[in-house]
CSV table of C-alpha atoms and ligand atoms in Angstrom, one decimal:
chain,number,residue,atom,x,y,z
A,1,UNK,CA,-34.0,-43.6,9.5
A,2,UNK,CA,-33.3,-43.6,5.8
A,3,UNK,CA,-29.6,-45.3,5.2
A,4,UNK,CA,-27.5,-43.5,2.6
A,5,UNK,CA,-24.8,-45.2,0.5
A,6,UNK,CA,-21.8,-43.3,-0.9
A,7,UNK,CA,-20.0,-44.8,-4.1
A,8,UNK,CA,-16.5,-43.8,-5.1
A,9,UNK,CA,-15.5,-44.2,-8.7
A,10,UNK,CA,-12.1,-44.6,-10.0
A,11,UNK,CA,-11.0,-43.2,-13.5
A,12,UNK,CA,-8.0,-44.5,-15.0
A,13,UNK,CA,-7.0,-43.5,-18.5
A,14,UNK,CA,-8.9,-40.2,-18.2
A,15,UNK,CA,-6.5,-38.9,-15.5
A,16,UNK,CA,-3.8,-38.9,-18.1
A,17,UNK,CA,-5.9,-36.5,-20.5
A,18,UNK,CA,-4.1,-33.4,-19.2
A,19,UNK,CA,-5.8,-30.5,-20.9
A,20,UNK,CA,-8.7,-32.4,-22.2
A,21,UNK,CA,-9.6,-34.0,-19.0
A,22,UNK,CA,-12.2,-31.8,-18.0
A,23,UNK,CA,-14.1,-32.4,-21.1
A,24,UNK,CA,-13.9,-36.2,-20.8
A,25,UNK,CA,-15.1,-35.9,-17.2
A,26,UNK,CA,-17.9,-33.7,-17.9
A,27,UNK,CA,-19.3,-36.3,-20.5
A,28,UNK,CA,-18.8,-39.2,-18.0
A,29,UNK,CA,-20.6,-37.2,-15.6
A,30,UNK,CA,-23.5,-36.6,-18.0
A,31,UNK,CA,-23.6,-40.3,-18.9
A,32,UNK,CA,-23.7,-41.3,-15.1
A,33,UNK,CA,-26.4,-38.7,-14.5
A,34,UNK,CA,-28.4,-40.2,-17.5
A,35,UNK,CA,-28.2,-43.8,-16.3
A,36,UNK,CA,-29.4,-42.6,-12.8
A,37,UNK,CA,-32.1,-40.5,-14.1
A,38,UNK,CA,-35.3,-41.5,-12.4
A,39,UNK,CA,-33.5,-42.6,-9.2
A,40,UNK,CA,-32.9,-40.4,-6.1
A,41,UNK,CA,-29.2,-40.7,-6.6
A,42,UNK,CA,-26.9,-37.8,-6.8
A,43,UNK,CA,-23.4,-37.4,-8.6
A,44,UNK,CA,-20.7,-35.1,-7.1
A,45,UNK,CA,-17.3,-34.4,-8.6
A,46,UNK,CA,-14.7,-33.1,-6.2
A,47,UNK,CA,-11.1,-32.7,-7.0
A,48,UNK,CA,-11.5,-35.2,-9.7
A,49,UNK,CA,-13.0,-37.9,-7.8
A,50,UNK,CA,-16.6,-39.0,-8.7
A,51,UNK,CA,-19.0,-39.9,-5.9
A,52,UNK,CA,-22.6,-41.3,-6.0
A,53,UNK,CA,-24.8,-40.9,-3.2
A,54,UNK,CA,-28.0,-42.9,-2.9
A,55,UNK,CA,-30.7,-44.0,-0.5
A,56,UNK,CA,-30.0,-47.7,0.2
A,57,UNK,CA,-32.9,-48.8,-1.8
A,58,UNK,CA,-31.6,-47.3,-4.8
A,59,UNK,CA,-28.3,-49.3,-4.4
A,60,UNK,CA,-29.4,-51.8,-7.2
A,61,UNK,CA,-29.9,-49.3,-9.9
A,62,UNK,CA,-26.6,-47.3,-8.8
A,63,UNK,CA,-24.8,-50.7,-9.0
A,64,UNK,CA,-26.2,-51.8,-12.3
A,65,UNK,CA,-25.3,-48.3,-13.8
A,66,UNK,CA,-21.7,-48.4,-12.5
A,67,UNK,CA,-21.3,-51.9,-14.0
A,68,UNK,CA,-22.2,-50.6,-17.5
A,69,UNK,CA,-20.5,-47.4,-17.3
A,70,UNK,CA,-17.4,-46.8,-19.7
A,71,UNK,CA,-14.6,-44.9,-18.6
A,72,UNK,CA,-14.1,-46.0,-15.0
A,73,UNK,CA,-11.6,-48.5,-13.8
A,74,UNK,CA,-13.2,-49.5,-10.5
A,75,UNK,CA,-15.7,-48.5,-8.0
A,76,UNK,CA,-16.7,-49.2,-4.3
A,77,UNK,CA,-19.4,-48.8,-1.8
A,78,UNK,CA,-17.8,-46.7,0.8
A,79,UNK,CA,-18.5,-45.5,4.2
A,80,UNK,CA,-18.2,-41.7,4.4
A,81,UNK,CA,-17.3,-40.6,7.8
A,82,UNK,CA,-15.9,-37.5,9.7
A,83,UNK,CA,-12.4,-36.9,9.4
A,84,UNK,CA,-11.5,-38.0,13.0
A,85,UNK,CA,-9.2,-40.9,13.9
A,86,UNK,CA,-11.9,-42.5,16.2
A,87,UNK,CA,-14.5,-42.2,13.2
A,88,UNK,CA,-12.1,-44.0,10.9
A,89,UNK,CA,-11.4,-46.7,13.3
A,90,UNK,CA,-15.1,-47.3,13.9
A,91,UNK,CA,-15.8,-47.5,10.0
A,92,UNK,CA,-12.8,-49.8,9.5
A,93,UNK,CA,-14.2,-52.1,12.1
A,94,UNK,CA,-17.6,-52.1,10.3
A,95,UNK,CA,-16.0,-52.8,7.1
A,96,UNK,CA,-14.0,-55.5,8.5
A,97,UNK,CA,-17.0,-57.3,10.0
A,98,UNK,CA,-18.8,-57.2,6.8
A,99,UNK,CA,-15.8,-59.0,5.3
A,100,UNK,CA,-15.6,-61.4,8.0
A,101,UNK,CA,-19.4,-62.3,7.5
A,102,UNK,CA,-18.5,-63.1,3.9
A,103,UNK,CA,-16.0,-65.6,5.0
A,104,UNK,CA,-12.8,-63.4,4.3
A,105,UNK,CA,-10.1,-64.4,6.6
A,106,UNK,CA,-7.1,-62.0,5.9
A,107,UNK,CA,-6.8,-58.4,5.3
A,108,UNK,CA,-4.5,-55.5,5.3
A,109,UNK,CA,-5.2,-51.6,5.4
A,110,UNK,CA,-4.0,-49.3,2.8
A,111,UNK,CA,-4.2,-45.4,3.3
A,112,UNK,CA,-3.9,-42.2,1.3
A,113,UNK,CA,-4.0,-38.8,2.9
A,114,UNK,CA,-4.7,-35.9,0.6
A,115,UNK,CA,-5.7,-33.7,3.6
A,116,UNK,CA,-2.6,-33.3,5.6
A,117,UNK,CA,-4.3,-31.8,8.6
A,118,UNK,CA,-5.5,-35.2,9.6
A,119,UNK,CA,-3.4,-36.0,12.8
A,120,UNK,CA,-2.1,-39.5,11.5
A,121,UNK,CA,0.0,-39.9,8.4
A,122,UNK,CA,-0.8,-42.8,6.1
A,123,UNK,CA,1.4,-45.1,8.0
A,124,UNK,CA,-0.2,-44.0,11.3
A,125,UNK,CA,-3.6,-44.7,9.9
A,126,UNK,CA,-2.6,-48.2,8.8
A,127,UNK,CA,-1.4,-49.1,12.2
A,128,UNK,CA,-4.2,-47.6,14.1
A,129,UNK,CA,-6.8,-49.2,11.8
A,130,UNK,CA,-5.1,-52.6,11.6
A,131,UNK,CA,-4.6,-52.7,15.3
A,132,UNK,CA,-8.4,-51.8,16.0
A,133,UNK,CA,-9.5,-54.3,13.5
A,134,UNK,CA,-7.3,-57.1,15.0
A,135,UNK,CA,-8.9,-56.5,18.4
A,136,UNK,CA,-12.5,-56.1,17.3
A,137,UNK,CA,-12.7,-58.8,14.5
A,138,UNK,CA,-10.4,-61.5,15.8
A,139,UNK,CA,-11.7,-63.9,12.7
A,140,UNK,CA,-9.5,-61.5,10.4
A,141,UNK,CA,-5.7,-61.8,10.4
A,142,UNK,CA,-3.4,-59.4,9.1
A,143,UNK,CA,-1.5,-60.4,5.9
A,144,UNK,CA,0.5,-57.7,4.2
A,145,UNK,CA,1.7,-59.9,1.2
A,146,UNK,CA,-1.4,-61.9,0.0
A,147,UNK,CA,-4.5,-60.5,1.9
A,148,UNK,CA,-7.8,-61.8,0.7
A,149,UNK,CA,-9.2,-58.2,1.0
A,150,UNK,CA,-7.7,-54.7,1.2
A,151,UNK,CA,-9.4,-52.1,3.4
A,152,UNK,CA,-8.9,-48.8,1.8
A,153,UNK,CA,-8.8,-45.7,4.0
A,154,UNK,CA,-8.8,-42.1,2.1
A,155,UNK,CA,-8.8,-38.9,4.0
A,156,UNK,CA,-10.2,-36.2,1.4
A,157,UNK,CA,-13.0,-33.8,2.0
A,158,UNK,CA,-14.3,-36.7,4.1
A,159,UNK,CA,-12.9,-39.9,5.4
A,160,UNK,CA,-13.8,-42.8,3.1
A,161,UNK,CA,-13.3,-46.4,4.0
A,162,UNK,CA,-14.0,-49.4,1.7
A,163,UNK,CA,-13.1,-52.8,0.6
A,164,UNK,CA,-14.1,-55.0,-2.2
A,165,UNK,CA,-13.5,-52.7,-5.1
A,166,UNK,CA,-15.5,-53.8,-8.2
A,167,UNK,CA,-13.7,-53.8,-11.8
A,168,UNK,CA,-15.0,-51.0,-14.0
A,169,UNK,CA,-15.3,-51.4,-17.8
A,170,UNK,CA,-12.2,-49.2,-18.3
A,171,UNK,CA,-12.0,-47.6,-21.6
A,172,UNK,CA,-13.4,-44.0,-22.3
A,173,UNK,CA,-16.7,-42.4,-21.7
A,174,UNK,CA,-19.4,-43.0,-24.4
A,175,UNK,CA,-19.6,-40.4,-26.7
A,176,UNK,CA,-16.1,-38.8,-26.3
A,177,UNK,CA,-15.0,-40.3,-29.8
A,178,UNK,CA,-18.0,-39.3,-31.9
A,179,UNK,CA,-20.3,-41.8,-33.6
A,180,UNK,CA,-19.4,-44.7,-35.8
A,181,UNK,CA,-21.7,-47.0,-37.9
A,182,UNK,CA,-21.5,-50.6,-36.8
A,183,UNK,CA,-22.5,-53.5,-39.5
A,184,UNK,CA,-24.3,-55.7,-37.2
A,185,UNK,CA,-25.2,-59.1,-38.1
A,186,UNK,CA,-26.7,-61.6,-35.7
A,187,UNK,CA,-23.3,-63.3,-35.5
A,188,UNK,CA,-20.8,-63.8,-32.7
A,189,UNK,CA,-18.2,-61.1,-34.1
A,190,UNK,CA,-19.8,-58.1,-34.9
A,191,UNK,CA,-21.5,-57.3,-31.5
A,192,UNK,CA,-17.9,-57.9,-30.1
A,193,UNK,CA,-16.5,-55.5,-32.5
A,194,UNK,CA,-19.1,-53.0,-31.6
A,195,UNK,CA,-18.3,-53.3,-27.9
A,196,UNK,CA,-14.5,-52.7,-28.6
A,197,UNK,CA,-15.3,-49.4,-30.2
A,198,UNK,CA,-17.8,-48.5,-27.6
A,199,UNK,CA,-15.2,-48.9,-25.0
A,200,UNK,CA,-13.0,-46.4,-26.9
A,201,UNK,CA,-15.6,-43.8,-26.3
A,202,UNK,CA,-17.4,-44.2,-29.6
A,203,UNK,CA,-21.2,-43.9,-29.7
A,204,UNK,CA,-22.9,-46.3,-32.2
A,205,UNK,CA,-25.6,-46.5,-34.9
A,206,UNK,CA,-26.0,-50.0,-36.2
A,207,UNK,CA,-27.1,-51.3,-39.5
A,208,UNK,CA,-28.5,-54.7,-40.1
A,209,UNK,CA,-29.2,-56.0,-43.8
A,210,UNK,CA,-32.2,-58.2,-43.8
A,211,UNK,CA,-33.2,-60.5,-46.7
A,212,UNK,CA,-36.7,-61.2,-46.0
A,213,UNK,CA,-38.3,-63.8,-46.6
A,214,UNK,CA,-35.0,-65.6,-47.1
A,215,UNK,CA,-34.1,-64.7,-43.5
A,216,UNK,CA,-36.8,-65.1,-40.9
A,217,UNK,CA,-38.3,-62.2,-38.8
A,218,UNK,CA,-36.7,-64.3,-35.9
A,219,UNK,CA,-33.2,-63.3,-37.4
A,220,UNK,CA,-34.2,-59.6,-37.2
A,221,UNK,CA,-35.4,-60.1,-33.6
A,222,UNK,CA,-32.3,-61.6,-32.6
A,223,UNK,CA,-30.2,-58.7,-34.0
A,224,UNK,CA,-32.6,-56.3,-32.1
A,225,UNK,CA,-31.8,-58.2,-28.8
A,226,UNK,CA,-28.1,-58.0,-29.6
A,227,UNK,CA,-28.5,-54.2,-30.2
A,228,UNK,CA,-30.3,-53.8,-26.9
A,229,UNK,CA,-27.4,-55.4,-25.1
A,230,UNK,CA,-24.7,-53.4,-26.7
A,231,UNK,CA,-26.9,-50.2,-26.1
A,232,UNK,CA,-27.1,-50.8,-22.6
A,233,UNK,CA,-23.4,-50.1,-22.4
A,234,UNK,CA,-23.8,-46.7,-24.2
A,235,UNK,CA,-26.9,-44.9,-23.5
A,236,UNK,CA,-28.7,-46.7,-26.4
A,237,UNK,CA,-28.1,-47.5,-30.1
A,238,UNK,CA,-30.2,-46.6,-33.1
A,239,UNK,CA,-30.5,-49.9,-35.2
A,240,UNK,CA,-31.2,-49.5,-38.9
A,241,UNK,CA,-32.8,-52.5,-40.7
A,242,UNK,CA,-32.3,-52.3,-44.6
A,243,UNK,CA,-34.1,-54.8,-46.5
A,244,UNK,CA,-31.6,-56.0,-48.9
A,245,UNK,CA,-33.5,-59.0,-50.6
A,246,UNK,CA,-33.7,-57.0,-54.0
A,247,UNK,CA,-29.8,-56.2,-53.8
A,248,UNK,CA,-29.2,-59.8,-53.2
A,249,UNK,CA,-31.4,-61.1,-56.1
A,250,UNK,CA,-29.7,-58.8,-58.6
A,251,UNK,CA,-26.2,-60.1,-57.6
A,252,UNK,CA,-27.5,-63.6,-57.8
A,253,UNK,CA,-28.8,-62.9,-61.3
A,254,UNK,CA,-26.1,-61.1,-62.7
A,255,UNK,CA,-22.6,-62.1,-61.0
A,256,UNK,CA,-20.4,-65.2,-61.5
A,257,UNK,CA,-21.3,-67.5,-58.4
A,258,UNK,CA,-18.0,-67.5,-56.7
A,259,UNK,CA,-18.0,-63.6,-56.5
A,260,UNK,CA,-21.4,-63.2,-55.0
A,261,UNK,CA,-20.2,-62.9,-51.3
A,262,UNK,CA,-17.4,-60.3,-52.2
A,263,UNK,CA,-20.0,-58.2,-54.2
A,264,UNK,CA,-22.5,-58.5,-51.6
A,265,UNK,CA,-20.1,-57.1,-49.0
A,266,UNK,CA,-19.3,-54.2,-51.4
A,267,UNK,CA,-23.0,-53.4,-51.8
A,268,UNK,CA,-23.4,-53.5,-47.8
A,269,UNK,CA,-20.4,-51.1,-47.6
A,270,UNK,CA,-21.9,-48.8,-50.1
A,271,UNK,CA,-25.0,-48.7,-48.4
A,272,UNK,CA,-23.6,-48.3,-45.0
A,273,UNK,CA,-21.5,-45.4,-46.1
A,274,UNK,CA,-24.5,-43.7,-47.4
A,275,UNK,CA,-26.4,-44.2,-44.1
A,276,UNK,CA,-23.2,-43.1,-42.1
A,277,UNK,CA,-23.1,-39.8,-44.0
A,278,UNK,CA,-26.9,-39.3,-43.5
A,279,UNK,CA,-26.3,-39.9,-39.6
A,280,UNK,CA,-23.0,-38.0,-39.3
A,281,UNK,CA,-21.0,-41.2,-38.3
A,282,UNK,CA,-17.3,-41.0,-38.7
A,283,UNK,CA,-16.5,-44.5,-39.6
A,284,UNK,CA,-17.9,-47.9,-40.4
A,285,UNK,CA,-17.1,-50.8,-38.1
A,286,UNK,CA,-17.1,-54.6,-38.9
A,287,UNK,CA,-16.5,-57.8,-37.1
A,288,UNK,CA,-14.0,-59.1,-39.7
A,289,UNK,CA,-11.0,-61.1,-38.3
A,290,UNK,CA,-8.2,-61.9,-40.8
A,291,UNK,CA,-8.7,-65.1,-42.8
A,292,UNK,CA,-11.5,-66.4,-40.5
A,293,UNK,CA,-13.6,-67.1,-43.7
A,294,UNK,CA,-13.0,-66.8,-47.3
A,295,UNK,CA,-14.4,-63.3,-47.4
A,296,UNK,CA,-12.0,-62.0,-45.0
A,297,UNK,CA,-8.7,-62.5,-46.9
A,298,UNK,CA,-6.7,-59.3,-47.0
A,299,UNK,CA,-7.5,-59.2,-50.8
A,300,UNK,CA,-11.3,-59.7,-50.4
A,301,UNK,CA,-11.3,-57.2,-47.4
A,302,UNK,CA,-9.7,-54.7,-49.8
A,303,UNK,CA,-12.4,-55.4,-52.5
A,304,UNK,CA,-15.1,-54.8,-50.0
A,305,UNK,CA,-13.9,-51.5,-48.9
A,306,UNK,CA,-12.8,-50.4,-52.4
A,307,UNK,CA,-16.0,-48.5,-53.0
A,308,UNK,CA,-16.1,-46.5,-49.8
A,309,UNK,CA,-14.1,-43.5,-48.4
A,310,UNK,CA,-14.9,-43.6,-44.9
A,311,UNK,CA,-12.4,-45.4,-42.6
A,312,UNK,CA,-13.4,-48.8,-41.9
A,313,UNK,CA,-12.4,-49.9,-38.5
A,314,UNK,CA,-12.2,-53.8,-37.7
A,315,UNK,CA,-11.2,-54.0,-34.1
A,316,UNK,CA,-11.1,-57.8,-34.3
A,317,UNK,CA,-8.8,-58.3,-37.1
A,318,UNK,CA,-5.9,-59.7,-35.3
A,319,UNK,CA,-8.0,-61.8,-32.8
A,320,UNK,CA,-8.8,-65.6,-33.1
A,321,UNK,CA,-12.4,-67.0,-32.6
A,322,UNK,CA,-11.7,-68.1,-29.1
A,323,UNK,CA,-10.7,-64.5,-28.0
A,324,UNK,CA,-13.6,-63.1,-29.8
A,325,UNK,CA,-16.1,-65.5,-28.0
A,326,UNK,CA,-14.5,-64.6,-24.7
A,327,UNK,CA,-15.5,-60.7,-25.5
A,328,UNK,CA,-19.1,-61.9,-26.5
A,329,UNK,CA,-19.5,-63.8,-23.4
A,330,UNK,CA,-18.3,-61.0,-21.2
A,331,UNK,CA,-20.6,-58.6,-22.7
A,332,UNK,CA,-23.6,-61.1,-22.7
A,333,UNK,CA,-24.4,-61.2,-26.4
A,334,UNK,CA,-22.9,-64.7,-27.1
A,335,UNK,CA,-25.9,-66.7,-25.9
A,336,UNK,CA,-28.1,-64.8,-28.3
A,337,UNK,CA,-25.7,-64.9,-31.0
A,338,UNK,CA,-25.6,-68.5,-31.3
A,339,UNK,CA,-29.4,-68.9,-31.7
A,340,UNK,CA,-29.9,-70.7,-34.9
A,341,UNK,CA,-31.2,-68.1,-37.4
A,342,UNK,CA,-29.4,-67.8,-40.6
A,343,UNK,CA,-27.9,-64.6,-41.7
A,344,UNK,CA,-28.5,-63.4,-45.3
A,345,UNK,CA,-24.7,-64.2,-46.2
A,346,UNK,CA,-25.0,-67.7,-45.2
A,347,UNK,CA,-28.1,-68.2,-47.5
A,348,UNK,CA,-26.5,-66.9,-50.5
A,349,UNK,CA,-23.0,-67.9,-50.0
A,350,UNK,CA,-21.4,-69.9,-53.0
A,351,UNK,CA,-19.8,-73.3,-52.4
A,352,UNK,CA,-16.5,-72.2,-53.8
A,353,UNK,CA,-16.1,-68.6,-53.1
A,354,UNK,CA,-13.2,-66.7,-54.6
A,355,UNK,CA,-10.4,-66.4,-52.1
A,356,UNK,CA,-8.2,-63.6,-53.1
A,357,UNK,CA,-10.4,-61.3,-55.3
A,358,UNK,CA,-8.7,-58.7,-57.6
A,359,UNK,CA,-10.1,-55.3,-56.7
A,360,UNK,CA,-10.1,-54.1,-60.4
A,361,UNK,CA,-12.0,-57.1,-61.4
A,362,UNK,CA,-14.3,-56.8,-58.4
A,363,UNK,CA,-15.0,-53.1,-59.6
A,364,UNK,CA,-15.9,-54.1,-63.0
A,365,UNK,CA,-18.4,-56.8,-61.8
A,366,UNK,CA,-19.7,-54.4,-59.3
A,367,UNK,CA,-20.5,-51.8,-61.9
A,368,UNK,CA,-22.5,-54.4,-64.1
A,369,UNK,CA,-24.9,-54.8,-61.2
A,370,UNK,CA,-26.1,-51.4,-61.5
A,371,UNK,CA,-27.1,-51.2,-57.8
A,372,UNK,CA,-27.3,-47.5,-56.8
A,373,UNK,CA,-30.9,-47.0,-57.3
A,374,UNK,CA,-31.7,-50.3,-55.4
A,375,UNK,CA,-29.3,-49.4,-52.5
A,376,UNK,CA,-31.0,-46.1,-52.3
A,377,UNK,CA,-34.4,-47.3,-52.4
A,378,UNK,CA,-33.5,-49.9,-49.8
A,379,UNK,CA,-32.2,-47.3,-47.4
A,380,UNK,CA,-35.0,-45.1,-47.8
A,381,UNK,CA,-37.3,-47.8,-46.8
A,382,UNK,CA,-35.2,-48.9,-43.7
A,383,UNK,CA,-36.6,-49.1,-40.4
A,384,UNK,CA,-35.2,-47.9,-37.1
A,385,UNK,CA,-35.4,-49.2,-33.6
A,386,UNK,CA,-34.1,-47.6,-30.4
A,387,UNK,CA,-32.3,-50.2,-28.6
A,388,UNK,CA,-31.0,-50.3,-25.0
A,389,UNK,CA,-31.8,-46.8,-24.1
A,390,UNK,CA,-32.1,-46.0,-20.5
A,391,UNK,CA,-35.7,-46.8,-19.4
A,392,UNK,CA,-36.5,-43.3,-18.8
A,393,UNK,CA,-35.5,-42.2,-22.3
A,394,UNK,CA,-37.2,-44.9,-24.2
A,395,UNK,CA,-40.7,-43.9,-25.6
A,396,UNK,CA,-43.5,-46.0,-24.6
A,397,UNK,CA,-44.9,-46.8,-28.1
A,398,UNK,CA,-42.9,-49.6,-30.1
A,399,UNK,CA,-40.4,-47.9,-32.1
A,400,UNK,CA,-40.0,-50.3,-35.3
A,401,UNK,CA,-41.1,-49.0,-38.5
A,402,UNK,CA,-40.0,-52.1,-40.5
A,403,UNK,CA,-42.3,-53.4,-43.2
A,404,UNK,CA,-40.6,-56.2,-45.4
A,405,UNK,CA,-40.8,-54.7,-48.8
A,406,UNK,CA,-41.0,-57.7,-51.2
A,407,UNK,CA,-43.9,-59.5,-50.0
A,408,UNK,CA,-46.1,-56.5,-48.7
A,409,UNK,CA,-46.5,-58.2,-45.5
A,410,UNK,CA,-46.4,-56.0,-42.5
A,411,UNK,CA,-43.7,-56.6,-39.9
A,412,UNK,CA,-44.7,-58.3,-36.7
A,413,UNK,CA,-44.3,-55.2,-34.6
A,414,UNK,CA,-46.7,-52.3,-35.3
A,415,UNK,CA,-45.3,-49.0,-36.3
A,416,UNK,CA,-46.1,-46.1,-33.7
A,417,UNK,CA,-49.0,-44.0,-34.4
A,418,UNK,CA,-47.9,-41.3,-36.9
A,419,UNK,CA,-45.1,-43.1,-38.3
A,420,UNK,CA,-45.0,-44.6,-41.9
A,421,UNK,CA,-42.4,-47.1,-43.1
A,422,UNK,CA,-39.6,-45.2,-44.7
A,423,UNK,CA,-40.5,-41.8,-43.0
A,424,UNK,CA,-37.3,-41.3,-41.5
A,425,UNK,CA,-36.1,-37.7,-41.1
A,426,UNK,CA,-32.4,-38.3,-41.5
A,427,UNK,CA,-31.1,-34.7,-40.3
A,428,UNK,CA,-33.1,-35.0,-37.0
A,429,UNK,CA,-32.4,-36.9,-33.9
A,430,UNK,CA,-34.4,-40.1,-34.1
B,501,ATP,P1,-20.5,-61.9,-37.7
B,501,ATP,O1,-20.2,-62.9,-36.6
B,501,ATP,O2,-20.3,-60.8,-37.2
B,501,ATP,O3,-21.7,-62.3,-38.5
B,501,ATP,P2,-18.9,-63.5,-39.6
B,501,ATP,O4,-17.6,-64.2,-39.1
B,501,ATP,O5,-20.2,-64.3,-39.7
B,501,ATP,O6,-19.1,-62.1,-38.6
B,501,ATP,P3,-19.2,-62.4,-42.2
B,501,ATP,O7,-20.6,-63.1,-42.2
B,501,ATP,O8,-18.2,-62.6,-43.3
B,501,ATP,O9,-18.4,-62.9,-40.9
B,501,ATP,O10,-19.4,-61.0,-42.1
B,501,ATP,C1,-18.3,-60.0,-41.8
B,501,ATP,C2,-18.8,-58.6,-41.2
B,501,ATP,O11,-19.6,-58.2,-42.1
B,501,ATP,C3,-19.6,-59.0,-40.0
B,501,ATP,O12,-19.0,-59.0,-38.9
B,501,ATP,C4,-20.6,-57.7,-40.0
B,501,ATP,O13,-19.6,-56.7,-39.6
B,501,ATP,C5,-20.7,-57.4,-41.6
B,501,ATP,N1,-22.1,-58.2,-41.9
B,501,ATP,C6,-22.2,-59.4,-42.4
B,501,ATP,N2,-23.5,-59.8,-42.7
B,501,ATP,C7,-24.1,-58.6,-42.2
B,501,ATP,C8,-25.6,-58.2,-42.2
B,501,ATP,N3,-26.6,-59.2,-42.5
B,501,ATP,N4,-25.9,-57.0,-41.7
B,501,ATP,C9,-25.1,-56.1,-41.3
B,501,ATP,N5,-23.7,-56.4,-41.2
B,501,ATP,C10,-23.2,-57.6,-41.7
B,502,MG,MG1,-22.1,-63.5,-40.1
């Protein structure tokens, strides 16, 4: 006989959304259904509680989806049984046996009863189940103060019994806060910044400025890998690779050396804003952290954003490197970020960069570069990769369209049939 598992999901912050709660829950449900597409699992929502039911062989996919889903505080595999004291007792004993097999030594029972017709109240359920477990599983001792495991009993539409609740990713469901454009380098910081915005419900597009042949194709592949990881938390990310060599060469030719980094940032911002507008993104996102490097002083940050009017979000601004690394490790981007391929900024960085640029002076220098046309050209020739989309949504053909412009060499990934480099139809979903 096929065995079925039921998972129960806990939503935290969403439950505080009052009148907007239904909208948030609808998106959460859609996201979950998308992640589970192709499996035999079903999602039900009853009285604000989310449940996933799956045949046992689909448990891996369900648990992976729940591990990635934004907007839940926790989840647990439960036993769903009839609402009778006898069935509840039996399920509690089964759960307790599983705990004992995992080496757990102490427990307590917690109980909640939303269906008041159940013959025992919460206190009665705790005593009844606790007593039954003690008799049936002597390896487990009751400890009401510091138990190693808590066995939860919830009497709702059915009786649900579980232990070992897993932590969820918290935050808000992906897509509830619109879409932002992440400036994604191959470094440690910008992926962490992207994740923090994802966790606030923002869907992401990402842009990577590539300086081929000064930066290797491997550097781009590294960014794609990072975008794949970020995308896996948010139903996918479109990564735009913009060839920025011509822009960087122009800066190198015309600008005083100490100013090159600040001016490059300004150009990136201008280009990113144009892309954001084409893609209906509401903001730009960077991985800047105050005073981490010369380009991230308050003055230089304000130079960088002086040419754009979209809001620029910098979720890492008050964090130190250690804290940022912890985020990067916890989301799985750190290992890839520390691979040794140089970012374009490193290659062009001056030995003595200006520390506190004046935005008036920056503006004048920037005007002299006459970058507008180069920037639009670069954008029009950009490539797009779909990264981290759930498997069933990912087209089978490779999706890259990148062809490094300067040398005329083809990129390492072949463009899919019918696509030509630069043929991005901005207004359509891509
Ligand atoms: P990161 O670890 O994200 O590379 P960083 O500490 O190296 O950050 P900078 O190189 O000064 O800092 O870059 C600051 C921010 O500018 C990055 O976090 C990123 O958002 C953006 N950025 C820098 N280089 C690029 C690039 N080549 N493509 C896209 N965005 C970039
Ligand atoms: Mg960097």
